[in-house]
XYZ file of C-alpha atoms in Angstrom:
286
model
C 54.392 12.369 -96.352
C 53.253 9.313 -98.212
C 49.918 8.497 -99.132
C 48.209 5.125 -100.152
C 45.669 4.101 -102.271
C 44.043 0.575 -101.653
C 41.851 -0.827 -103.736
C 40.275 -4.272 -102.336
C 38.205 -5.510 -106.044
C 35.552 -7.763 -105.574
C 34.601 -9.004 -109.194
C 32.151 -6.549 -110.877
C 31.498 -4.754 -107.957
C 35.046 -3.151 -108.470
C 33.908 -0.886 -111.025
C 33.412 1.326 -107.496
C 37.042 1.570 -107.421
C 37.590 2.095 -111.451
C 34.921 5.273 -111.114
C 37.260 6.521 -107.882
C 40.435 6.249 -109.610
C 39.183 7.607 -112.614
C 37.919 11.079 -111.549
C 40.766 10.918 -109.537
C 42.822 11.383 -112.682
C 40.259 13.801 -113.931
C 41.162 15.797 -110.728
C 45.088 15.612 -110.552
C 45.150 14.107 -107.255
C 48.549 11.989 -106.959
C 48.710 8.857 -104.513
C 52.612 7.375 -104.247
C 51.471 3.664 -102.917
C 48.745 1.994 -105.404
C 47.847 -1.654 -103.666
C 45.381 -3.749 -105.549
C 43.010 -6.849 -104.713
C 41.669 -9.427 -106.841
C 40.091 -7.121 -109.473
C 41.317 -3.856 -107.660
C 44.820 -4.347 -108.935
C 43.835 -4.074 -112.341
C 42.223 -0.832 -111.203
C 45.339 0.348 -110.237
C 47.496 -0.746 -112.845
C 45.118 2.055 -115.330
C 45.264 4.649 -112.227
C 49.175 4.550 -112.299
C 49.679 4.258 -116.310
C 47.127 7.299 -116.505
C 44.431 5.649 -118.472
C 41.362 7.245 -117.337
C 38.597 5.312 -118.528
C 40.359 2.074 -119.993
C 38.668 0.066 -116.902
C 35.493 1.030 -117.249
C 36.053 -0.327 -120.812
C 36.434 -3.900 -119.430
C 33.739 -3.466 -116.469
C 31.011 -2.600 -119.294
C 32.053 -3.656 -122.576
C 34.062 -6.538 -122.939
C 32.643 -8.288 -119.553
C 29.327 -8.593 -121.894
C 31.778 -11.137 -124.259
C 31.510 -15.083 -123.100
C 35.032 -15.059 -123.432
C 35.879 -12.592 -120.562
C 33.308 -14.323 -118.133
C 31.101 -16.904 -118.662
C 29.603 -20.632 -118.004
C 31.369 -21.485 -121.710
C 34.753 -20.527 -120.141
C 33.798 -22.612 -117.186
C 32.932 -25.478 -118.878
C 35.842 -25.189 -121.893
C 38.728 -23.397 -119.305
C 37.552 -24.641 -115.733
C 37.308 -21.013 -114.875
C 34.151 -18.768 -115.184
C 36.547 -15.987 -115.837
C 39.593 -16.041 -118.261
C 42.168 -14.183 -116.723
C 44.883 -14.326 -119.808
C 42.000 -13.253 -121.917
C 41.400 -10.400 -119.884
C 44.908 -9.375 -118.693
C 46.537 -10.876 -121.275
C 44.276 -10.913 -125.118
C 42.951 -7.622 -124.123
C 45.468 -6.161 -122.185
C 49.215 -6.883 -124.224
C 50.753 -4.276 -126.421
C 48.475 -5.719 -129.464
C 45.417 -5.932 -127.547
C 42.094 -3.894 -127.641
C 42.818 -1.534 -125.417
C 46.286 -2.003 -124.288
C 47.854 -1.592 -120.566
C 50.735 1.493 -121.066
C 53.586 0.328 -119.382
C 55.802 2.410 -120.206
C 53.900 4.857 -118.515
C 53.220 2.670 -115.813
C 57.203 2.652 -115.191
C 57.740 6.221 -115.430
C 54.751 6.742 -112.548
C 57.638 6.949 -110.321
C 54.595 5.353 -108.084
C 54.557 2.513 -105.328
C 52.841 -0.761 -106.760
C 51.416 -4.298 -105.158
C 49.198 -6.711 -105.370
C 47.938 -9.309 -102.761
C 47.475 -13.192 -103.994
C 47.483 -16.353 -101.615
C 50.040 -18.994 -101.916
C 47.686 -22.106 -102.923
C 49.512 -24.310 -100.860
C 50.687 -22.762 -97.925
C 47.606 -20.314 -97.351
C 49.729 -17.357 -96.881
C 49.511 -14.113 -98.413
C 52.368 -13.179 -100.789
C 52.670 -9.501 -102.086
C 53.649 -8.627 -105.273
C 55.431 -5.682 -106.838
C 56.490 -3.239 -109.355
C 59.602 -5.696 -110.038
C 57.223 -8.367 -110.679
C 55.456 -6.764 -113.538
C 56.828 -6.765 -117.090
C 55.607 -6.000 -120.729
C 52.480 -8.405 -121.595
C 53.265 -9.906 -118.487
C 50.288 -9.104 -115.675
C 50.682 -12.058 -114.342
C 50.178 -10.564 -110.311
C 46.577 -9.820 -111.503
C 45.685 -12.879 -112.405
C 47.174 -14.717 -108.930
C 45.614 -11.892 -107.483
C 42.429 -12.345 -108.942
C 41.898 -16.640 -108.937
C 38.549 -17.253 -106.544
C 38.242 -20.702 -105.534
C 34.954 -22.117 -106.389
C 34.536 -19.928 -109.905
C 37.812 -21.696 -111.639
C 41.256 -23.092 -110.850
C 44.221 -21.382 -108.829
C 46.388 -19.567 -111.304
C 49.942 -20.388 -111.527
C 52.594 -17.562 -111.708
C 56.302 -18.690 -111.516
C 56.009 -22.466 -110.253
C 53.871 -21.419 -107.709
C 49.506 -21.700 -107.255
C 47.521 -18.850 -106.136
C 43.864 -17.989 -105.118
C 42.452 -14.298 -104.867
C 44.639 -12.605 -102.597
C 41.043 -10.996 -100.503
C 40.427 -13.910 -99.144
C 43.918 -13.667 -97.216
C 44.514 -10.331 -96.944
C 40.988 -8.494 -97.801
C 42.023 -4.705 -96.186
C 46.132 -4.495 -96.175
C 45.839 -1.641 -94.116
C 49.220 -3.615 -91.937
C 51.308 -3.776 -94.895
C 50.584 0.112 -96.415
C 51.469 0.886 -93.185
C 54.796 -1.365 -92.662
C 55.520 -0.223 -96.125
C 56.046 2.706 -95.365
C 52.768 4.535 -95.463
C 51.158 7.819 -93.786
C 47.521 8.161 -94.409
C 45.605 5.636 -96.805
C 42.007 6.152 -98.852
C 40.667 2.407 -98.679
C 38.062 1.671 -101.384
C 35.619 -0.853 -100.105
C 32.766 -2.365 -102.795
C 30.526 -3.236 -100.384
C 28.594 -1.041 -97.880
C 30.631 -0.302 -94.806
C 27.945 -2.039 -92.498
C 28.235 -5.213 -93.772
C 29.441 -7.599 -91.899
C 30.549 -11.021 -93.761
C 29.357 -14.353 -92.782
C 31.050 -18.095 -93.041
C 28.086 -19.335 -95.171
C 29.185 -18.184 -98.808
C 32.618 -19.378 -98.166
C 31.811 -22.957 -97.261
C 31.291 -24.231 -100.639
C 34.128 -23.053 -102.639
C 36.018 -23.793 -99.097
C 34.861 -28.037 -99.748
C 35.450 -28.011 -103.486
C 39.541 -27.064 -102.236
C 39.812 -28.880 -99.457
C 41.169 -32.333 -100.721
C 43.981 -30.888 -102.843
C 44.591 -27.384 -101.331
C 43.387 -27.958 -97.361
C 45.496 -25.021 -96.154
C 44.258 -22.555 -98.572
C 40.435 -23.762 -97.796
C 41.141 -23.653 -94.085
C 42.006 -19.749 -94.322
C 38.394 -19.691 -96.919
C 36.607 -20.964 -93.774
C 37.895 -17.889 -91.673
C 37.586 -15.146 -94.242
C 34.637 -13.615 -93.027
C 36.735 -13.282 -89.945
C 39.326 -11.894 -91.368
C 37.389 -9.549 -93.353
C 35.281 -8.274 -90.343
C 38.781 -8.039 -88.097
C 40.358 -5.443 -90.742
C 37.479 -3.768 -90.971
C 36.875 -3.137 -87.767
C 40.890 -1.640 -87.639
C 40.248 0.610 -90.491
C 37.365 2.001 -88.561
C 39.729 2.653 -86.310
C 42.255 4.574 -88.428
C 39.732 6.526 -89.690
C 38.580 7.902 -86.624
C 42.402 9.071 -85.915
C 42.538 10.483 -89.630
C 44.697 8.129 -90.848
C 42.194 6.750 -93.366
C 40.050 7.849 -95.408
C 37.059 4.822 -96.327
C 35.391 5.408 -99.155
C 32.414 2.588 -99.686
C 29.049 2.257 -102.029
C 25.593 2.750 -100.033
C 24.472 -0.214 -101.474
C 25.586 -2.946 -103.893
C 23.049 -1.727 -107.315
C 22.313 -5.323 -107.962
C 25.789 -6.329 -108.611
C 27.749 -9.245 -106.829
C 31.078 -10.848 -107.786
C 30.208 -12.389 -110.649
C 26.811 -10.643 -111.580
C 27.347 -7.481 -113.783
C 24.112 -6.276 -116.028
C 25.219 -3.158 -117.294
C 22.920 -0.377 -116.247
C 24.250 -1.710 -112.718
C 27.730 -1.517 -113.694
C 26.925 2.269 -115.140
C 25.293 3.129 -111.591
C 27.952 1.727 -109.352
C 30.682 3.440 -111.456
C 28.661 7.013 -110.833
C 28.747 6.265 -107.269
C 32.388 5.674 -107.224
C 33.137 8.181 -108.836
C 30.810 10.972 -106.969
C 32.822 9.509 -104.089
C 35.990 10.409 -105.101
C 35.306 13.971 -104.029
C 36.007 13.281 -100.707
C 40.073 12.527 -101.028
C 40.661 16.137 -102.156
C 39.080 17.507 -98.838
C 41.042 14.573 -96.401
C 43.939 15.469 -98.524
C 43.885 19.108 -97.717
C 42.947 18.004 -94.170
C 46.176 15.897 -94.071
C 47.998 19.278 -95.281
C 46.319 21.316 -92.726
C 47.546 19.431 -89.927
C 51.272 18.974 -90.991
C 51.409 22.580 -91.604
């Protein structure tokens, strides 16, 4: 039996996912597919090396610094967020708090991350193989939105923030092999997404990457279509979703910290539920 973890991000609202993944840790509970998006991969990445806690470091500590997100990096950079400072500066083997990977290798555990091909518009998954010491590069593809900074290039190639192509890989845990998969959402599960936010960023792309904007136009379609399917998998106890009752003031790029503090309580109150659909899962195999 093989059980997923998927993580979807969604800037600063991911700190949902770092409190699941976190008392998940706390609680022993082992997942042997870890797929991030956009900010959930990073998530991951801490779940799998064991480093309860280290996420929440970046969520509500160093996200306060200008150079982690800011109008300054926008200005200086062309991004509002500076990926190598985050998964690079901070993250390296001489960072503040360092990424383990060395224990990341010895997980034994499943690893990959989403990112969209700049140019082509297509989603391109990343994993464990593409991940080396000081070398996060997949988060950073994964993690490029269009509209807040420039595509980030990883091995000759552009990328933009793999949710925008891929949002809720439900498909690919399951064509990867997959049994049953807890889905971390970071918005309420009612909400349904619109094309209005996305046309923007969608016209500052189109000239250079028109592909990549056309699939920006439809992402609210995309996004309501797989959620819609993992409605469906959860009602046949495939999946388990686990999603915030509301948003505590945060949004992508918004993060004041006493909203940071109460999201990641809410994630990780939430994280009781996988040891009951675990058991569940046991219950019926047996």
């Amino acid at each position: 039996m093989k059980v997923g973890v998927i993580d979807v991000g969604g800037g600063f609202r991911a700190i949902f996912g770092c409190g699941i993944l976190d008392h998940c840790l706390e609680m022993g509970v082992e997942f042997d597919y870890c797929m991030g998006i956009s900010a959930g991969s990073g998530n991951v990445l801490s779940y799998m090396s064991g480093q309860k806690g280290r996420n929440a470091k970046y969520y509500l500590y160093y996200s306060q610094r200008k150079e982690y997100a800011s109008m300054y990096n926008m200005l200086k950079k062309g991004s509002y967020a500076d990926l190598d400072y985050i998964y690079g500066t901070l993250s390296n083997s001489d960072g503040e708090c360092p990424f383990d990977y060395t224990a990341f290798v010895e997980s034994g555990k499943e690893f990959r991350s989403v990112a969209m091909d700049a140019q082509t518009g297509q989603a391109v998954y990343f994993d464990n193989g593409d991940i080396r010491q000081d070398c996060y590069d997949v988060c950073k593809v994964s993690s490029a939105l269009p509209g807040a900074g420039k595509p980030y290039a990883m091995n000759g190639r552009a990328y933009f923030d793999g949710g925008i192509v891929d949002p809720i890989p439900l498909k690919k845990a399951f064509a990867d092999g997959c049994d049953y998969v807890v889905v971390i959402l970071t918005r309420p599960l009612s909400t349904v997404r619109t094309p209005k936010r996305d046309r923007m960023p969608a016209k500052i792309i189109q000239r250079k990457y028109p592909l990549a904007a056309n699939r920006l136009k439809m992402r609210y379609h995309t996004y309501n279509e797989e959620i819609q399917a993992a409605k469906k998998y959860a009602a046949e106890g495939k999946v388990l979703i686990l999603a915030p009752d509301s948003l505590c003031g945060l949004d992508t790029l918004k993060r004041k910290k006493k909203d940071l503090e109460r999201m990641y309580r809410k994630g990780w109150k939430a994280a009781e539920q996988i040891p009951v659909f675990l058991e569940q899962i046991q219950k019926q195999k047996a």
